PDB file of C-alpha atoms in Angstrom:
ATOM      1  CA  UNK A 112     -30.700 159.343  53.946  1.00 64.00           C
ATOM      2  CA  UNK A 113     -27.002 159.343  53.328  1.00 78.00           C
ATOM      3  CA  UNK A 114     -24.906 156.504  51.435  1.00 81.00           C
ATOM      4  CA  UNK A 115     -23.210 153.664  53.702  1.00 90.00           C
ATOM      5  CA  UNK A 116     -21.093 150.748  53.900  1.00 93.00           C
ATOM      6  CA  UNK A 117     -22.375 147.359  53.331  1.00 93.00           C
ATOM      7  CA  UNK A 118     -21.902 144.886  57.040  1.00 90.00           C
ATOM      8  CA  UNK A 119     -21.704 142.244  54.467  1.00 90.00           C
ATOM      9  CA  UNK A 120     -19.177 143.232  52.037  1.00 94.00           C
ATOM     10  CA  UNK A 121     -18.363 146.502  52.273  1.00 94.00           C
ATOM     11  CA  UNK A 122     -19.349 147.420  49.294  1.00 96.00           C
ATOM     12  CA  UNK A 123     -21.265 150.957  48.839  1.00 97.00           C
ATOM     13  CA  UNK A 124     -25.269 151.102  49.547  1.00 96.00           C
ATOM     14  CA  UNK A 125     -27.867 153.114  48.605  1.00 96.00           C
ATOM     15  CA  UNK A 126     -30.580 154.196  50.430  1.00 96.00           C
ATOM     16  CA  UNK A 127     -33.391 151.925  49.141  1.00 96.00           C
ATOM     17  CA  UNK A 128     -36.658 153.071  51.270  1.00 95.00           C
ATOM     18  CA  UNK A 129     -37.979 154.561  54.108  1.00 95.00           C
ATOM     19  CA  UNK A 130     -40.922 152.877  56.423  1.00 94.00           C
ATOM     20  CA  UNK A 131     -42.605 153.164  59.549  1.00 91.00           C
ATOM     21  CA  UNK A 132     -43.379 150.423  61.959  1.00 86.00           C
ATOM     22  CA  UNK A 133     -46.538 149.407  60.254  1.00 84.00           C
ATOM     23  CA  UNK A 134     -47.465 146.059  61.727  1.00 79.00           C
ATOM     24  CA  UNK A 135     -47.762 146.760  65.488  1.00 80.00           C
ATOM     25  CA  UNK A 136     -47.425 150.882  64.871  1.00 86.00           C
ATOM     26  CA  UNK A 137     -45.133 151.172  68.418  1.00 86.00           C
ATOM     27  CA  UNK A 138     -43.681 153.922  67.030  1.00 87.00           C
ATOM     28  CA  UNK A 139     -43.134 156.651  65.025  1.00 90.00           C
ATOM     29  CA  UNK A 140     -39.543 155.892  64.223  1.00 91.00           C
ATOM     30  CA  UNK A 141     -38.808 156.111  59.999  1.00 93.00           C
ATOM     31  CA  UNK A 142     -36.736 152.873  59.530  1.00 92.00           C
ATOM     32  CA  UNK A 143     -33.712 153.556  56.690  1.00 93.00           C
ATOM     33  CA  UNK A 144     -33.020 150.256  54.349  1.00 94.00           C
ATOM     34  CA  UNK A 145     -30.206 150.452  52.173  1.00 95.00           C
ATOM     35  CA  UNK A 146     -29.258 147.890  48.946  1.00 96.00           C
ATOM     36  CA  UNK A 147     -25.563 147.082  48.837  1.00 96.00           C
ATOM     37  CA  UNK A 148     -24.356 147.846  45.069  1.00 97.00           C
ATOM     38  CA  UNK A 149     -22.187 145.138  45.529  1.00 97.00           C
ATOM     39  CA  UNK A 150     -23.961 142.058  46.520  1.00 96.00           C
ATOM     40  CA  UNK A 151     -27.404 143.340  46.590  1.00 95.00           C
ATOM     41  CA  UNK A 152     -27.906 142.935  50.286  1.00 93.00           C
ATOM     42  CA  UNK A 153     -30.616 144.552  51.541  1.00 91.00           C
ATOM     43  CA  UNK A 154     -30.198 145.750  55.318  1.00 89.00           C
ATOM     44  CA  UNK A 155     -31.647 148.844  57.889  1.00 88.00           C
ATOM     45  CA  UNK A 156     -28.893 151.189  58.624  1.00 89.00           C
ATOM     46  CA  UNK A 157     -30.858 152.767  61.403  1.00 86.00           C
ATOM     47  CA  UNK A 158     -31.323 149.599  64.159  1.00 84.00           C
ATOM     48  CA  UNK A 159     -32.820 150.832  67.069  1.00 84.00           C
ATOM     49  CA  UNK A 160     -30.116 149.584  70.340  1.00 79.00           C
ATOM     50  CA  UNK A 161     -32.690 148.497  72.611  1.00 79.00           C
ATOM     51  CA  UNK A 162     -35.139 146.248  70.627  1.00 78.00           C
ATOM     52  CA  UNK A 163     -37.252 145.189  73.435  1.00 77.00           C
ATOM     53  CA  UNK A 164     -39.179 148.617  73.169  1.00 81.00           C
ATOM     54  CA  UNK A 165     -40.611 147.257  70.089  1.00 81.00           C
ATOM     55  CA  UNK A 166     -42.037 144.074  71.880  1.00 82.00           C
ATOM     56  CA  UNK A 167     -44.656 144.597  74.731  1.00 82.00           C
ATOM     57  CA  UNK A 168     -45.258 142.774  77.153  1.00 82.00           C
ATOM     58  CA  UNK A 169     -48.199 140.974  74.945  1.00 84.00           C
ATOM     59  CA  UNK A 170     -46.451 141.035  71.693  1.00 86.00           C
ATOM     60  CA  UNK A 171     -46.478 137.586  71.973  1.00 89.00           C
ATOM     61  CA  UNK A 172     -49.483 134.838  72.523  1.00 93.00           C
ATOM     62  CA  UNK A 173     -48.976 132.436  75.108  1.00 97.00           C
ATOM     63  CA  UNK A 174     -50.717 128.986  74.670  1.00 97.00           C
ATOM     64  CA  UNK A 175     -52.829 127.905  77.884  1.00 96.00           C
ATOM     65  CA  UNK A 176     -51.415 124.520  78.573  1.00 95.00           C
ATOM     66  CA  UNK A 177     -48.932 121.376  76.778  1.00 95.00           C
ATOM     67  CA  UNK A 178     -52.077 121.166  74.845  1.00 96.00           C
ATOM     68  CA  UNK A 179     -52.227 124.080  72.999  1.00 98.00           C
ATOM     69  CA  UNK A 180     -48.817 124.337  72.914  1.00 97.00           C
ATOM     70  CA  UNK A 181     -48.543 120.899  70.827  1.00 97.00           C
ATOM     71  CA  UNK A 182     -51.565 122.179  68.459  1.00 97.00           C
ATOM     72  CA  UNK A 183     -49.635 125.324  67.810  1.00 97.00           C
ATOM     73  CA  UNK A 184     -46.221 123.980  67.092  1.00 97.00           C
ATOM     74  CA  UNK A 185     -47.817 121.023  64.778  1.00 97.00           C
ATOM     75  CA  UNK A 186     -47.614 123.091  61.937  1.00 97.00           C
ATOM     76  CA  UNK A 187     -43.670 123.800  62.476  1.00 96.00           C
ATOM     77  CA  UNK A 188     -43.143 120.589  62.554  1.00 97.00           C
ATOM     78  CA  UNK A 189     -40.852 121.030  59.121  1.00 97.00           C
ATOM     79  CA  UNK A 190     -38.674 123.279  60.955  1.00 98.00           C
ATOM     80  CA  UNK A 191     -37.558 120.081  63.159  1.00 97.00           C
ATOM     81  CA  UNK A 192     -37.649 118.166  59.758  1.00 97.00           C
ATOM     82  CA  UNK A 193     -34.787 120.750  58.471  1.00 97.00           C
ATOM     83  CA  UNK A 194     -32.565 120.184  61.386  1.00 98.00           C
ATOM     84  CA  UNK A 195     -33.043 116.555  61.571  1.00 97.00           C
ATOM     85  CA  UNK A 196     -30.801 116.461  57.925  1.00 97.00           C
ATOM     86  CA  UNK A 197     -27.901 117.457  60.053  1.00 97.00           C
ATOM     87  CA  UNK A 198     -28.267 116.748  63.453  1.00 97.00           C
ATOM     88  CA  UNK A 199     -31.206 114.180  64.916  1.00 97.00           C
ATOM     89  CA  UNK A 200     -29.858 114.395  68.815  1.00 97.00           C
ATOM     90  CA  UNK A 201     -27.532 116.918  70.906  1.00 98.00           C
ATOM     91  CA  UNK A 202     -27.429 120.498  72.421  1.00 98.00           C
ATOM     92  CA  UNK A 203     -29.949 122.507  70.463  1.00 98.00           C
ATOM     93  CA  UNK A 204     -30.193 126.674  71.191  1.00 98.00           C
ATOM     94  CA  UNK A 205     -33.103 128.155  69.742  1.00 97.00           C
ATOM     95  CA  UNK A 206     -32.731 132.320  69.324  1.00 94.00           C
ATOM     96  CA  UNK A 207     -35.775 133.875  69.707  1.00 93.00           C
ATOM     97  CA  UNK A 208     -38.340 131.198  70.190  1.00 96.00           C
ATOM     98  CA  UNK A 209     -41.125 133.686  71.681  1.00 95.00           C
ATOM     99  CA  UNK A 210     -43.669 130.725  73.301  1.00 96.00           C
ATOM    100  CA  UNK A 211     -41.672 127.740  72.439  1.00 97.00           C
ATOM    101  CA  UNK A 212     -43.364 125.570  69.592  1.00 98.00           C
ATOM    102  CA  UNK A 213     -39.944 124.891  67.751  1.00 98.00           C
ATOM    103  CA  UNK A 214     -38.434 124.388  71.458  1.00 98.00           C
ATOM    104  CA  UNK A 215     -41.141 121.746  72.187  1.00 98.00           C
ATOM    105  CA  UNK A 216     -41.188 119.926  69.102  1.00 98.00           C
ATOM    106  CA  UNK A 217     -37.048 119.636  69.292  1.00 98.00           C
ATOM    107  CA  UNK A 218     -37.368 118.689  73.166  1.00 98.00           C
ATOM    108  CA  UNK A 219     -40.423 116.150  72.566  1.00 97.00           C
ATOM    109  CA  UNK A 220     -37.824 114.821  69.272  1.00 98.00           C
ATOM    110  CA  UNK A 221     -35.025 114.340  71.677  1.00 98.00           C
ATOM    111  CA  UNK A 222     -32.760 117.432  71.566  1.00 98.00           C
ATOM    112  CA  UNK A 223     -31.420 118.859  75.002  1.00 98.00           C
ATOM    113  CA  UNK A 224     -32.710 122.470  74.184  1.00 98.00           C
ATOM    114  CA  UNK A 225     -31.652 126.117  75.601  1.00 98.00           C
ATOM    115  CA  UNK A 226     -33.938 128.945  74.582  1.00 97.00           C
ATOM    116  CA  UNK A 227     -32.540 132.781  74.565  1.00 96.00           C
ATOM    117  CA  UNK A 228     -35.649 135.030  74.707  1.00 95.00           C
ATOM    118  CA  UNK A 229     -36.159 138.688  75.200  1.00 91.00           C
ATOM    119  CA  UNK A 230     -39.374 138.251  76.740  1.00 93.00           C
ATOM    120  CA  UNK A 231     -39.749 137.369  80.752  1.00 94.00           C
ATOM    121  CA  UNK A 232     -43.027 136.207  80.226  1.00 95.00           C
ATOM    122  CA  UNK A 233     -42.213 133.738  77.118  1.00 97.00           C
ATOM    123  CA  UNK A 234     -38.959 132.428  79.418  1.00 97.00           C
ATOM    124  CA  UNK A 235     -41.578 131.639  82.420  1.00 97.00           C
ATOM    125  CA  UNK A 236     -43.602 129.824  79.848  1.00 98.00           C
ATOM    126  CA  UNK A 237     -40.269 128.593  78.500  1.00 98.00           C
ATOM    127  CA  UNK A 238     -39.134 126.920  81.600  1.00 98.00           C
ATOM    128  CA  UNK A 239     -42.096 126.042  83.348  1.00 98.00           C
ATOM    129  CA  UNK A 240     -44.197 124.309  80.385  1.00 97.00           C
ATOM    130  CA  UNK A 241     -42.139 123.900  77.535  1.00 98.00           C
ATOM    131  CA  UNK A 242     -39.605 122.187  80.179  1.00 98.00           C
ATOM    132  CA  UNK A 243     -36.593 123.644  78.359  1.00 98.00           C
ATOM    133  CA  UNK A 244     -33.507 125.639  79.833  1.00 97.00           C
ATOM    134  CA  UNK A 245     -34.198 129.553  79.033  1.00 98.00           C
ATOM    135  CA  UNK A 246     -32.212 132.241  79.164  1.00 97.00           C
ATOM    136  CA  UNK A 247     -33.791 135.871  78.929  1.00 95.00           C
ATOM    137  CA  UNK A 248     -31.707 138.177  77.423  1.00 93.00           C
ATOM    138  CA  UNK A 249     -31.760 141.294  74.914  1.00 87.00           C
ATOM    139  CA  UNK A 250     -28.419 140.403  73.909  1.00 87.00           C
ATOM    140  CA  UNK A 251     -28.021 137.617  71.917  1.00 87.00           C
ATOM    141  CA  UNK A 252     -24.565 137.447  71.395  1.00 88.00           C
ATOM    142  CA  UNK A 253     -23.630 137.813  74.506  1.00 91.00           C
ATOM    143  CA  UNK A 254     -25.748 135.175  75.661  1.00 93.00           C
ATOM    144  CA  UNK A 255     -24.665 132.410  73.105  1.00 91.00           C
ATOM    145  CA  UNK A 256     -21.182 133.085  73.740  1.00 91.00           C
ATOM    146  CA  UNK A 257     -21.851 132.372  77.476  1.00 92.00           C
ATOM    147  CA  UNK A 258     -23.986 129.511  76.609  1.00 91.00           C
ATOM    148  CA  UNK A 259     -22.230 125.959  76.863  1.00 88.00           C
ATOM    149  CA  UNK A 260     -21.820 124.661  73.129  1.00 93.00           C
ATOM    150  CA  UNK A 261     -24.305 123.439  70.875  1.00 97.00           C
ATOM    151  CA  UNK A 262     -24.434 120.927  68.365  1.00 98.00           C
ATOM    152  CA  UNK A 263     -27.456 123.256  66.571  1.00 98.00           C
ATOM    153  CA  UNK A 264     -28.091 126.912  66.653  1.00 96.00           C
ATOM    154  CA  UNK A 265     -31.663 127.727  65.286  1.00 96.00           C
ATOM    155  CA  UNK A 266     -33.151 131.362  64.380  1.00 93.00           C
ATOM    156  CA  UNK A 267     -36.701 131.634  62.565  1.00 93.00           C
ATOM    157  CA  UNK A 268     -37.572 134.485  61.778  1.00 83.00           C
ATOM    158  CA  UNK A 269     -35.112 136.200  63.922  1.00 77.00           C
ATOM    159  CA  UNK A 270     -31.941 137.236  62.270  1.00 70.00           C
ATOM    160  CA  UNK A 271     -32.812 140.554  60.721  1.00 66.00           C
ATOM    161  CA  UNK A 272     -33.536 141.808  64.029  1.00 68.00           C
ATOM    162  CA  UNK A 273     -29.766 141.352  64.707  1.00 71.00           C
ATOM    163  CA  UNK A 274     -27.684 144.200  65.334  1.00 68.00           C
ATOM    164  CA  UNK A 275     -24.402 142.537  63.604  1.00 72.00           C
ATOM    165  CA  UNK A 276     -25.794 139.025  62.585  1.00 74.00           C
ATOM    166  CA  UNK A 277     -22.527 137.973  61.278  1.00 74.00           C
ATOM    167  CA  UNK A 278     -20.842 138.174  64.481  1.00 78.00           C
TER     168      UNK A 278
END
């Protein structure tokens, strides 16, 4: 592990630790974190370019039915609570939503929502339960610059998976 540049600051970073995929153990791959000196930002240096190889096909769980779905998302139901300080109505794009329980619980609260998903299977599930716009795409960026404008962008859980997050 060699020293790099923080994206945040540009300040010099240290390698901090090395780890291997340990919660779904996909692959092999030793993951390099380094800690900024600077600002203390901790970050991987090593993301891999095509993230969707970490994510099979059932990575995620998909609820049976409206049903489920509202008995899953009940407990998110703070997320919606967060947004509601600053917005209560309006264009809503959720990054990352996997099977939709934030998606649901803004659509159900009024929002006009647009989901951007890696996974075909959650964007089916998406768009033909949920009831929500989806767009499935490994690139994020790419897809919320193309995406009409929002009056909310949310991301749980999702960020440090971005390749440049301040972009």
């Amino acid at each position: 592990m060699n020293d790099s540049v923080c994206p945040y600051c540009q300040g010099k970073a240290f390698p901090h630790f090395r780890v291997k995929d340990i919660n779904r153990r996909i692959s092999n791959q030793l993951f390099e974190y380094h800690q900024c000196s600077s600002c203390g930002l901790l970050f991987l240096t090593n993301v891999p370019p095509d993230l969707g190889a970490y994510y099979p096909n059932d990575y995620y769980y998909i609820p049976s039915g409206t049903e489920e779905l509202a008995r899953c998302a009940a407990p998110e139901r703070y997320k919606l609570e967060l947004v509601r300080q600053f917005k209560t109505s309006g264009k809503l794009i959720e990054i990352g939503p996997a099977s939709g329980n934030f998606a649901h619980l803004a659509k159900q609260a009024g929002f006009d929502v647009t989901a951007i998903e890696m996974s075909h299977r959650c964007c089916v599930f998406l768009s033909d339960v949920v009831g929500v716009s989806a767009i499935e795409s490994t690139n994020e960026l790419a897809s919320l610059r193309e995406a009409a404008e929002a009056d909310v962008i949310a991301l749980w859980h999702v960020i440090e998976h971005l390749m440049a997050p301040w972009e």
